[in-house]
Amino acid sequence: AQSVTQPDIHITVSEGASLELRCNYSYGATPYLFWYVQSPGQGLQLLLKYFSGDTLVQGIKGFEAEFKRSQSSFNLRKPSVHWSDAAEYFCAVGAWAAGNKLTFGGGTRVLVKP
Amino acid sequence: DGGITQSPKYLFRKEGQNVTLSCEQNLNHDAMYWYRQDPGQGLRLIYYSQIVNDFQKGDIAEGYSVSREKKESFPLTVTSAQKNPTAFYLCASSINRDTQYFGPGTRLTVL
């Protein structure tokens, strides 16, 4: 069975600083990987996804993520954080062979200091 | 506009009551999903459906039931057998083997 670990529960970053959120996955086959963002009391919005090809993936809102098979990681990065980036971020791995099920990590809450 | 709607936004349930959460999509997606979200635990899959009139249990299906009579609709019933139903419930849909898109969620509170 697949699993996803987001080691950091909370991260505080200053506005304008860089941000990196860690994601490690466990999956026996080729993973399909996603990052979603959630504002308080809202649904999840897709930031980016990796299915195949270039291991550096560009997403919306200036985010990017890099797939590293050797490290089983899919870390999310942003060079310069804006106050509006304060939210909770979820990494997920998809299992197409099992009915397109998504397994989510526990999330990382990002706080942005002015 | 295409999208996923969930209603109501807030729902209160008394002990022993069944309640039904609505999820509708006009994206023409084949597959639909229900997730439960608790603080610090990410999202957990309750039920999913890949085609009309068919659905499968997810990881935490006990105390829940669903139906899929129309492609656009996938209602979730939280039964009295669900011992701890207070949570945020999210519905999603996808074209099979592709990205899942989420609705705005329903917050259920047991009084």
Coordinates of C-alpha atoms in Angstrom, one line a residue:
Chain A
A1 CA 0.0 0.0 0.0
Q2 CA 1.1 3.5 -0.7
S3 CA 1.9 6.1 2.0
V4 CA 3.0 9.8 2.1
T5 CA 4.9 11.5 4.8
Q6 CA 5.2 15.3 5.3
P7 CA 7.7 15.6 8.1
D8 CA 7.0 19.3 8.9
I9 CA 3.7 20.0 10.5
H10 CA 4.2 23.7 10.7
I11 CA 6.6 26.0 8.9
T12 CA 7.0 29.8 9.5
V13 CA 8.7 31.8 6.8
S14 CA 9.2 35.6 6.4
E15 CA 7.5 37.3 3.4
G16 CA 10.0 37.4 0.5
A17 CA 12.0 34.4 1.8
S18 CA 12.2 31.1 0.0
L19 CA 10.0 28.1 1.0
E20 CA 10.6 24.4 0.7
L21 CA 8.0 21.8 1.8
R22 CA 9.2 18.2 2.1
C23 CA 7.2 15.1 0.9
N24 CA 8.4 11.5 1.0
Y25 CA 6.3 8.7 -0.5
S26 CA 6.2 5.0 -0.5
Y27 CA 4.8 3.2 -3.6
G28 CA 5.7 0.1 -5.4
A29 CA 5.1 1.2 -8.9
T30 CA 5.6 4.5 -10.9
P31 CA 4.1 7.2 -8.7
Y32 CA 1.7 9.9 -9.8
L33 CA 2.3 12.8 -7.4
F34 CA 0.4 15.9 -6.5
W35 CA 0.6 19.0 -4.4
Y36 CA -2.6 20.7 -3.3
V37 CA -3.2 23.9 -1.2
Q38 CA -6.0 24.5 1.2
S39 CA -7.1 27.8 2.7
P40 CA -9.0 27.6 6.0
G41 CA -12.5 26.2 5.6
Q42 CA -12.0 25.7 1.9
G43 CA -11.6 22.9 -0.5
L44 CA -8.3 21.8 -2.0
Q45 CA -6.8 23.5 -5.0
L46 CA -4.3 21.7 -7.3
L47 CA -0.9 23.4 -7.4
L48 CA 1.0 21.0 -9.6
K49 CA 1.3 17.3 -10.6
Y50 CA 3.8 14.8 -11.8
F51 CA 2.9 12.0 -14.1
S52 CA 6.0 11.4 -16.1
G53 CA 8.7 13.2 -18.1
D54 CA 10.7 16.2 -16.8
T55 CA 11.3 15.7 -13.1
L56 CA 11.0 19.5 -12.4
V57 CA 7.4 20.5 -12.5
Q58 CA 6.1 24.0 -12.7
G59 CA 2.7 24.9 -11.1
I60 CA 0.5 27.8 -10.4
K61 CA 1.3 30.7 -8.1
G62 CA 5.0 30.4 -8.8
F63 CA 5.4 27.0 -7.2
E64 CA 7.6 24.2 -8.5
A65 CA 8.4 20.6 -7.3
E66 CA 11.1 18.2 -8.1
F67 CA 10.6 14.4 -8.3
K68 CA 13.6 12.4 -7.1
R69 CA 13.0 8.7 -7.5
S70 CA 16.2 7.7 -5.7
Q71 CA 15.1 9.6 -2.6
S72 CA 11.3 8.9 -3.0
S73 CA 10.7 12.6 -2.6
F74 CA 8.6 15.3 -4.3
N75 CA 9.5 18.5 -2.5
L76 CA 7.6 21.7 -3.2
R77 CA 9.5 25.0 -3.5
K78 CA 8.8 28.7 -4.0
P79 CA 11.6 31.3 -4.4
S80 CA 9.8 34.2 -2.7
V81 CA 6.8 33.8 -0.5
H82 CA 3.9 36.2 -0.4
W83 CA 1.5 36.7 2.5
S84 CA -1.2 35.1 0.5
D85 CA 0.7 31.8 0.5
A86 CA -0.2 31.2 4.1
A87 CA -2.3 28.0 4.0
E88 CA -2.0 24.3 4.5
Y89 CA -0.2 22.2 1.8
F90 CA -0.9 18.5 1.1
C91 CA 1.2 16.1 -0.9
A92 CA -0.6 13.1 -2.4
V93 CA 0.3 10.0 -4.4
G94 CA -2.1 8.4 -6.8
A95 CA -2.7 4.7 -7.4
W96 CA -4.3 4.2 -10.8
A97 CA -4.3 0.5 -10.4
A98 CA -6.5 0.8 -7.3
G99 CA -9.3 2.9 -8.7
N100 CA -7.5 6.2 -9.0
K101 CA -7.1 6.4 -5.2
L102 CA -5.2 9.3 -3.7
T103 CA -3.2 8.9 -0.5
F104 CA -2.5 12.1 1.3
G105 CA 0.2 13.2 3.7
G106 CA -0.8 14.8 6.9
G107 CA -0.2 18.3 5.6
T108 CA 2.1 21.2 6.4
R109 CA 0.7 24.5 7.7
V110 CA 2.7 27.5 6.4
L111 CA 2.6 30.8 8.3
V112 CA 4.0 33.9 6.7
K113 CA 5.6 36.6 8.8
P114 CA 5.5 40.2 7.6
Chain B
D1 CA -19.1 27.7 -15.0
G2 CA -18.0 24.1 -14.5
G3 CA -17.3 22.9 -11.1
I4 CA -18.2 20.9 -8.0
T5 CA -20.8 22.0 -5.5
Q6 CA -21.3 20.7 -2.0
S7 CA -24.2 21.5 0.2
P8 CA -24.8 22.5 2.8
K9 CA -21.7 24.4 3.9
Y10 CA -22.4 23.7 7.6
L11 CA -24.5 20.8 8.9
F12 CA -25.5 20.0 12.5
R13 CA -26.6 16.5 13.5
K14 CA -28.1 15.2 16.7
E15 CA -27.1 11.9 18.2
G16 CA -28.8 9.0 16.4
Q17 CA -29.7 11.0 13.3
N18 CA -28.7 10.1 9.7
V19 CA -27.7 13.1 7.5
T20 CA -27.0 13.3 3.8
L21 CA -24.3 15.5 2.3
S22 CA -24.8 16.6 -1.3
C23 CA -22.1 16.6 -4.0
E24 CA -22.9 17.6 -7.6
Q25 CA -20.5 18.2 -10.5
N26 CA -21.0 19.5 -14.1
L27 CA -17.6 18.7 -15.3
N28 CA -18.7 15.5 -17.0
H29 CA -16.3 13.5 -14.9
D30 CA -16.7 9.8 -14.6
A31 CA -15.3 9.3 -11.2
M32 CA -16.3 10.8 -7.8
Y33 CA -14.9 10.5 -4.3
W34 CA -15.7 11.3 -0.7
Y35 CA -13.0 12.2 1.8
R36 CA -13.0 13.0 5.5
Q37 CA -10.6 15.5 6.9
D38 CA -9.7 15.7 10.6
P39 CA -7.1 18.1 12.0
G40 CA -3.6 16.8 11.6
Q41 CA -4.6 13.7 9.7
G42 CA -4.8 14.8 6.1
L43 CA -7.6 13.4 4.0
R44 CA -8.9 9.9 4.2
L45 CA -11.0 8.2 1.5
I46 CA -14.5 7.1 2.5
Y47 CA -16.1 5.9 -0.8
Y48 CA -15.4 6.3 -4.5
S49 CA -17.3 5.6 -7.7
Q50 CA -15.8 5.2 -11.1
I51 CA -19.1 4.8 -13.0
V52 CA -22.8 5.2 -12.5
N53 CA -24.5 2.6 -10.3
D54 CA -21.1 1.3 -9.0
F55 CA -19.1 2.3 -6.0
Q56 CA -16.3 0.9 -3.7
K57 CA -15.4 1.3 -0.1
G58 CA -12.4 3.4 0.7
D59 CA -10.3 3.2 3.9
I60 CA -12.9 4.4 6.4
A61 CA -16.3 3.4 5.0
E62 CA -17.8 2.1 8.3
G63 CA -20.8 4.2 9.3
Y64 CA -21.2 5.8 5.8
S65 CA -23.3 5.0 2.7
V66 CA -23.4 6.4 -0.8
S67 CA -25.3 6.1 -4.0
R68 CA -24.5 6.9 -7.6
E69 CA -27.7 7.0 -9.6
K70 CA -26.6 9.9 -11.9
K71 CA -23.2 10.8 -13.3
E72 CA -23.4 14.3 -11.8
S73 CA -24.4 13.3 -8.3
F74 CA -22.7 11.3 -5.5
P75 CA -24.5 11.9 -2.1
L76 CA -23.0 10.7 1.1
T77 CA -25.1 9.6 4.1
V78 CA -23.6 9.7 7.5
T79 CA -25.5 7.1 9.6
S80 CA -26.0 6.8 13.3
A81 CA -23.4 4.0 13.2
Q82 CA -20.6 6.5 12.6
K83 CA -19.5 7.1 16.2
N84 CA -17.4 10.2 15.6
P85 CA -18.8 12.0 12.6
T86 CA -17.7 15.6 13.4
A87 CA -15.3 16.5 10.6
F88 CA -14.8 18.4 7.3
Y89 CA -16.1 16.4 4.3
L90 CA -14.7 16.9 0.9
C91 CA -16.1 15.6 -2.4
A92 CA -13.9 15.3 -5.5
S93 CA -14.3 14.2 -9.1
S94 CA -12.0 13.2 -11.9
I95 CA -11.8 11.8 -15.4
N96 CA -10.6 8.3 -14.7
R97 CA -6.8 8.0 -14.2
D98 CA -6.4 11.7 -14.0
T99 CA -6.3 14.6 -11.5
Q100 CA -9.0 14.9 -8.8
Y101 CA -10.7 18.3 -8.4
F102 CA -12.3 19.2 -5.1
G103 CA -15.5 20.9 -4.0
P104 CA -15.6 23.5 -1.2
G105 CA -16.5 21.1 1.5
T106 CA -19.2 20.5 4.2
R107 CA -18.4 20.9 7.9
L108 CA -20.5 18.4 9.9
T109 CA -20.9 18.9 13.7
V110 CA -22.6 16.6 16.1
L111 CA -24.5 18.3 18.8

